[in-house]
Short mmCIF file of N, CA and C in Angstrom, two decimals:
data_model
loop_
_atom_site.label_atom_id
_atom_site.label_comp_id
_atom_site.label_asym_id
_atom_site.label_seq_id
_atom_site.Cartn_x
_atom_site.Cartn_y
_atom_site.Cartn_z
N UNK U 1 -178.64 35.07 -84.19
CA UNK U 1 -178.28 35.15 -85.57
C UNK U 1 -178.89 33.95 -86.32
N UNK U 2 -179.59 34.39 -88.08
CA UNK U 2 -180.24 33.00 -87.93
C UNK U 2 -179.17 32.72 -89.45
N UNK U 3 -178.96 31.42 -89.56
CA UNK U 3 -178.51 30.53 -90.56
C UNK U 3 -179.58 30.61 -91.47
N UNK U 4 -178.79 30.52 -92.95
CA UNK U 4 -179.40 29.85 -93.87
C UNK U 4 -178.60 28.85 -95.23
N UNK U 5 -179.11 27.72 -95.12
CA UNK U 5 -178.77 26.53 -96.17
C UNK U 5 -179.49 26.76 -97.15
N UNK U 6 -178.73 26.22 -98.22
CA UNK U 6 -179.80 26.30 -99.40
C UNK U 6 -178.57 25.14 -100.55
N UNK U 7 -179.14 24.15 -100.78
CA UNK U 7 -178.69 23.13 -101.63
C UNK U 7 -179.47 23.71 -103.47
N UNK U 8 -178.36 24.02 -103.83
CA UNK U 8 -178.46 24.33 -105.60
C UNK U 8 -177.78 22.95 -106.40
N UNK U 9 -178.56 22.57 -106.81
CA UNK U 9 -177.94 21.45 -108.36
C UNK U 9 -177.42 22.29 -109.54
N UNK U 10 -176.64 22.67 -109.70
CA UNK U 10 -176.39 23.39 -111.04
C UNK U 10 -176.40 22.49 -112.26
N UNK U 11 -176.01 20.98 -111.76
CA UNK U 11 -176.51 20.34 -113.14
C UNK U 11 -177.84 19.81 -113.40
N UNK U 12 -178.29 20.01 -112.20
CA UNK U 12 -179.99 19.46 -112.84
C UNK U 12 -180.36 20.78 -113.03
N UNK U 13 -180.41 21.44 -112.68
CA UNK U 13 -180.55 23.40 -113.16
C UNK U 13 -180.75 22.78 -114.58
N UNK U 14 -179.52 22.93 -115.09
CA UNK U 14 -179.15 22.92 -116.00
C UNK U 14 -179.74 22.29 -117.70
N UNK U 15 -180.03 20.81 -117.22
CA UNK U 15 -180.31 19.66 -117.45
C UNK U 15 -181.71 20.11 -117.94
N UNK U 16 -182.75 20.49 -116.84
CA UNK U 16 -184.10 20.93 -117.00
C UNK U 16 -184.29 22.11 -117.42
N UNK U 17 -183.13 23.20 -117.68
CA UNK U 17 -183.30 24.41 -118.62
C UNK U 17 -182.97 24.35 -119.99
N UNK U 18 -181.96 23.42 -120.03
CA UNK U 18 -182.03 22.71 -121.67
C UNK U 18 -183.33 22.10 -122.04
N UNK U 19 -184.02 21.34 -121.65
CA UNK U 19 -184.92 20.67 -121.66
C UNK U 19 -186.55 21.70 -122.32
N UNK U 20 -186.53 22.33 -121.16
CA UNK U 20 -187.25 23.20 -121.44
C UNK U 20 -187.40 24.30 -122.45
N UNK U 21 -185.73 24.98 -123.29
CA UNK U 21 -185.81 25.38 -124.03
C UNK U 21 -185.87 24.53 -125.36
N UNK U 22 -185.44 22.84 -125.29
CA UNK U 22 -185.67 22.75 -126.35
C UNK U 22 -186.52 22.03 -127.07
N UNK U 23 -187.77 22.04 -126.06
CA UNK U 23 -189.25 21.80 -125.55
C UNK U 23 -189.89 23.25 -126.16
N UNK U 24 -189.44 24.31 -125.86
CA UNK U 24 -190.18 25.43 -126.61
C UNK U 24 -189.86 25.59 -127.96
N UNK U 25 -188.29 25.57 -128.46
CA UNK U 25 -188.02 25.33 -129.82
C UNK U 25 -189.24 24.80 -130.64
N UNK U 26 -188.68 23.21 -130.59
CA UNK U 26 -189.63 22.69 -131.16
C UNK U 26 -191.10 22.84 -131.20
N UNK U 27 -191.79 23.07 -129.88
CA UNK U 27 -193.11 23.82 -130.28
C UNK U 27 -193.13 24.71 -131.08
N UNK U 28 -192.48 25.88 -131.33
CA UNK U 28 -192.26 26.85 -132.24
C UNK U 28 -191.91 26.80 -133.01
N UNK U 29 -191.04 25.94 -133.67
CA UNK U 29 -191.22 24.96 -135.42
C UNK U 29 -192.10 24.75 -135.79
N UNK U 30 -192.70 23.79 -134.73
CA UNK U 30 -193.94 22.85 -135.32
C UNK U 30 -195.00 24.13 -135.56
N UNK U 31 -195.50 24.84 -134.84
CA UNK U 31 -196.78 26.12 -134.77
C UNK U 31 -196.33 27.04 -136.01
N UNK U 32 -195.07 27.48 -135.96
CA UNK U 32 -194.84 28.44 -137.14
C UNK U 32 -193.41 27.76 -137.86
N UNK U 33 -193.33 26.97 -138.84
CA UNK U 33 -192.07 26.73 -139.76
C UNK U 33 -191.38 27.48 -140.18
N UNK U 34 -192.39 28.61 -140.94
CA UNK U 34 -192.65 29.71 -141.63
C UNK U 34 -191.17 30.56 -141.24
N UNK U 35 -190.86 30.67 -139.86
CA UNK U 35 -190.06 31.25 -139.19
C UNK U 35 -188.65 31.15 -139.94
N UNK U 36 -188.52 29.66 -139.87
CA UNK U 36 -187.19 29.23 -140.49
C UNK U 36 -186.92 29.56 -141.96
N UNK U 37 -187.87 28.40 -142.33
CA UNK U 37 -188.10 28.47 -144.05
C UNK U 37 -188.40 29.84 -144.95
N UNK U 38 -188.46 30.96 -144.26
CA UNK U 38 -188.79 31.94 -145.26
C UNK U 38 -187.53 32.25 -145.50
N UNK U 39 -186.21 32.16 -145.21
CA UNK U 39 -184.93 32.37 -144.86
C UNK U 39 -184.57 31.70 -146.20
N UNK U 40 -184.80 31.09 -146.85
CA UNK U 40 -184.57 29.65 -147.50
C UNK U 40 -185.61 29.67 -148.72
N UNK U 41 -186.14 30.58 -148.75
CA UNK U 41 -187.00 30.31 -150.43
C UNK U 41 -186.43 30.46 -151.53
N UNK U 42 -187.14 29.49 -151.91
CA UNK U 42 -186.33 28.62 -153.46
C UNK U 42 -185.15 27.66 -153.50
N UNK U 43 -184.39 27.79 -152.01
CA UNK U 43 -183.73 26.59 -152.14
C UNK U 43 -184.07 25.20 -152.24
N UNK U 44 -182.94 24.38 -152.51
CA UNK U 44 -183.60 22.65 -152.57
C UNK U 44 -183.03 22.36 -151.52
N UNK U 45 -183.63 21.42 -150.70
CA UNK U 45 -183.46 21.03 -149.15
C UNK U 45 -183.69 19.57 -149.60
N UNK U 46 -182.73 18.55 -148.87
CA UNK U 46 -183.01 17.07 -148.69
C UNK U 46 -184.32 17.35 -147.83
N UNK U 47 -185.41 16.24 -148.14
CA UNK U 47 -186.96 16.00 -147.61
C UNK U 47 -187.47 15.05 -148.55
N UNK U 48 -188.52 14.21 -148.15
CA UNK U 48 -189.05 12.74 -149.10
C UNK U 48 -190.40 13.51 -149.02
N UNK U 49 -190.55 13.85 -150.37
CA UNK U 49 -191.88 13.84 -151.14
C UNK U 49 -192.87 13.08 -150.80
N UNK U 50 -194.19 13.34 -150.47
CA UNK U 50 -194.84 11.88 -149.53
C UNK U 50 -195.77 11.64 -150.76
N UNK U 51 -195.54 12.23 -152.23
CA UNK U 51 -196.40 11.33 -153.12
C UNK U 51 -195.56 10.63 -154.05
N UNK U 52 -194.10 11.44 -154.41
CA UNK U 52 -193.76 10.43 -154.95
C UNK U 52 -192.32 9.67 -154.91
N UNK U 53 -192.09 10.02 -153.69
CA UNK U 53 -190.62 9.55 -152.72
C UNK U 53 -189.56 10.47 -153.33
N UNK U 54 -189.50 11.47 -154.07
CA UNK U 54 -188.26 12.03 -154.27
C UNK U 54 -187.88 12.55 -152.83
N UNK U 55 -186.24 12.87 -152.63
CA UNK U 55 -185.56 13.09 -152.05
C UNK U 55 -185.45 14.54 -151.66
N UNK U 56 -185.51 15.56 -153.01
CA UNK U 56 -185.01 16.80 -152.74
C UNK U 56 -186.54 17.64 -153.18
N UNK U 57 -186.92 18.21 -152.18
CA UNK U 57 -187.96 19.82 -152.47
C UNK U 57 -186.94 20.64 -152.46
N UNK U 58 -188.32 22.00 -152.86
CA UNK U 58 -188.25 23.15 -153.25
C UNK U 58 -188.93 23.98 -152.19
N UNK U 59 -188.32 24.91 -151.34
CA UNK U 59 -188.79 25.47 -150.24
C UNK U 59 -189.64 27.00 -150.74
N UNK U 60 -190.39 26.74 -150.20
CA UNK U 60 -191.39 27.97 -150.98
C UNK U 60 -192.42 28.89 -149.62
N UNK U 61 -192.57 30.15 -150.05
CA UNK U 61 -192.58 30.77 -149.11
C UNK U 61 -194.41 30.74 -148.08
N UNK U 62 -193.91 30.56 -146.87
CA UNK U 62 -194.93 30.38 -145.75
C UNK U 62 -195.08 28.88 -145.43
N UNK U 63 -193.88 28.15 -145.42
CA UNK U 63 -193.81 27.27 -144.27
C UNK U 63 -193.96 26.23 -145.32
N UNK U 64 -193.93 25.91 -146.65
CA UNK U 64 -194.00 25.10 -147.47
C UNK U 64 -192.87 24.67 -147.96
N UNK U 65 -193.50 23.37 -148.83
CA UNK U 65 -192.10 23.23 -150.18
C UNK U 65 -193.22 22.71 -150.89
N UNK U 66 -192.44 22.26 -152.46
CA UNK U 66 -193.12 21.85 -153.47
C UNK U 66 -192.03 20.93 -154.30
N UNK U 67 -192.31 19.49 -154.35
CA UNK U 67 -191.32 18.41 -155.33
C UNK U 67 -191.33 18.88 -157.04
N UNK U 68 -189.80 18.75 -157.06
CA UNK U 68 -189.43 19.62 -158.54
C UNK U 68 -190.15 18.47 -159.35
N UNK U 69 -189.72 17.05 -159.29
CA UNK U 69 -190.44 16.18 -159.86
C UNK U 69 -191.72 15.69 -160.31
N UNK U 70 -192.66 16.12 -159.37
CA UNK U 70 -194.07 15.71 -159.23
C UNK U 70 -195.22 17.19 -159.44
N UNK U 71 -193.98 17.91 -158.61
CA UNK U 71 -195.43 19.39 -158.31
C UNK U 71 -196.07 19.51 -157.43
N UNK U 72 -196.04 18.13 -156.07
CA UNK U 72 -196.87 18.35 -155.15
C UNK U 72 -196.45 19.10 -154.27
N UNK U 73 -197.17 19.71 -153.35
CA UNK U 73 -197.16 20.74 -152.22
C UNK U 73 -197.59 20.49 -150.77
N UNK U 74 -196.83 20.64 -150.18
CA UNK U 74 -197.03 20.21 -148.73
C UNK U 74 -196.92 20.98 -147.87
N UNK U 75 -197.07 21.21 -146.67
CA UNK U 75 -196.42 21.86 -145.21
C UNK U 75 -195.73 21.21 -145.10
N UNK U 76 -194.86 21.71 -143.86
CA UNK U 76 -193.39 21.31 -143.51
C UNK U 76 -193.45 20.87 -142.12
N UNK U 77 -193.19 19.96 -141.54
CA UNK U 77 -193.04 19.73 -140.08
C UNK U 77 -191.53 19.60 -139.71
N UNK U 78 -190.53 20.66 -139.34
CA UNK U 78 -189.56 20.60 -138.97
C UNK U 78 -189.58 19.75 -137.72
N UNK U 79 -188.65 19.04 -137.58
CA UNK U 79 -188.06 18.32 -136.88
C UNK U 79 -186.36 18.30 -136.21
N UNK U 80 -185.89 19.09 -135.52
CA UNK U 80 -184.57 19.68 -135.20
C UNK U 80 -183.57 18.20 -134.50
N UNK U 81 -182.75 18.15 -134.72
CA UNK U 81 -182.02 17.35 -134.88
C UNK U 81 -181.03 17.64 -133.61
N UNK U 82 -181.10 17.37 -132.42
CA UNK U 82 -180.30 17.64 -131.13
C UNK U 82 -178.58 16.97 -131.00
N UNK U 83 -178.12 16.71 -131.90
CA UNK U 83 -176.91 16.63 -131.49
C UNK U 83 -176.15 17.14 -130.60
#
């Protein structure tokens, strides 16, 4: 009769499947924003204007915003916040 052992970590399992999904997340922000933000057009979102430091854009559709203040237009690099 033959034996078999087999040692499972369920928390490093674990540990490295979080990891990994939130390793793909963020790739998939960064490649398409678009995803999120179309959800969200025309709202004002806290974000710093990089021409003229305002605080609050204007989310506009395909992965953009635009500062109510200035008018400039940018892409978006989401950045997810892991709490």
């Amino acid at each position: 009769m033959a034996t078999f052992k087999c040692n499972f970590e369920s928390k490093k399992f674990m540990k490295e499947l979080e990891r990994d999904i939130k390793k793909s997340v963020e790739s998939d922000l960064k490649k398409h924003p678009e995803k999120i933000l179309n959800d969200h057009v025309g709202e004002t979102i806290s974000a710093t204007c990089s021409s003229c430091g305002n605080v609050k854009v204007v989310v506009l559709r395909g992965g953009g915003v635009r500062c109510p203040k200035c008018g400039h237009t940018a892409k978006v690099n989401l950045v997810p916040d892991w709490r």
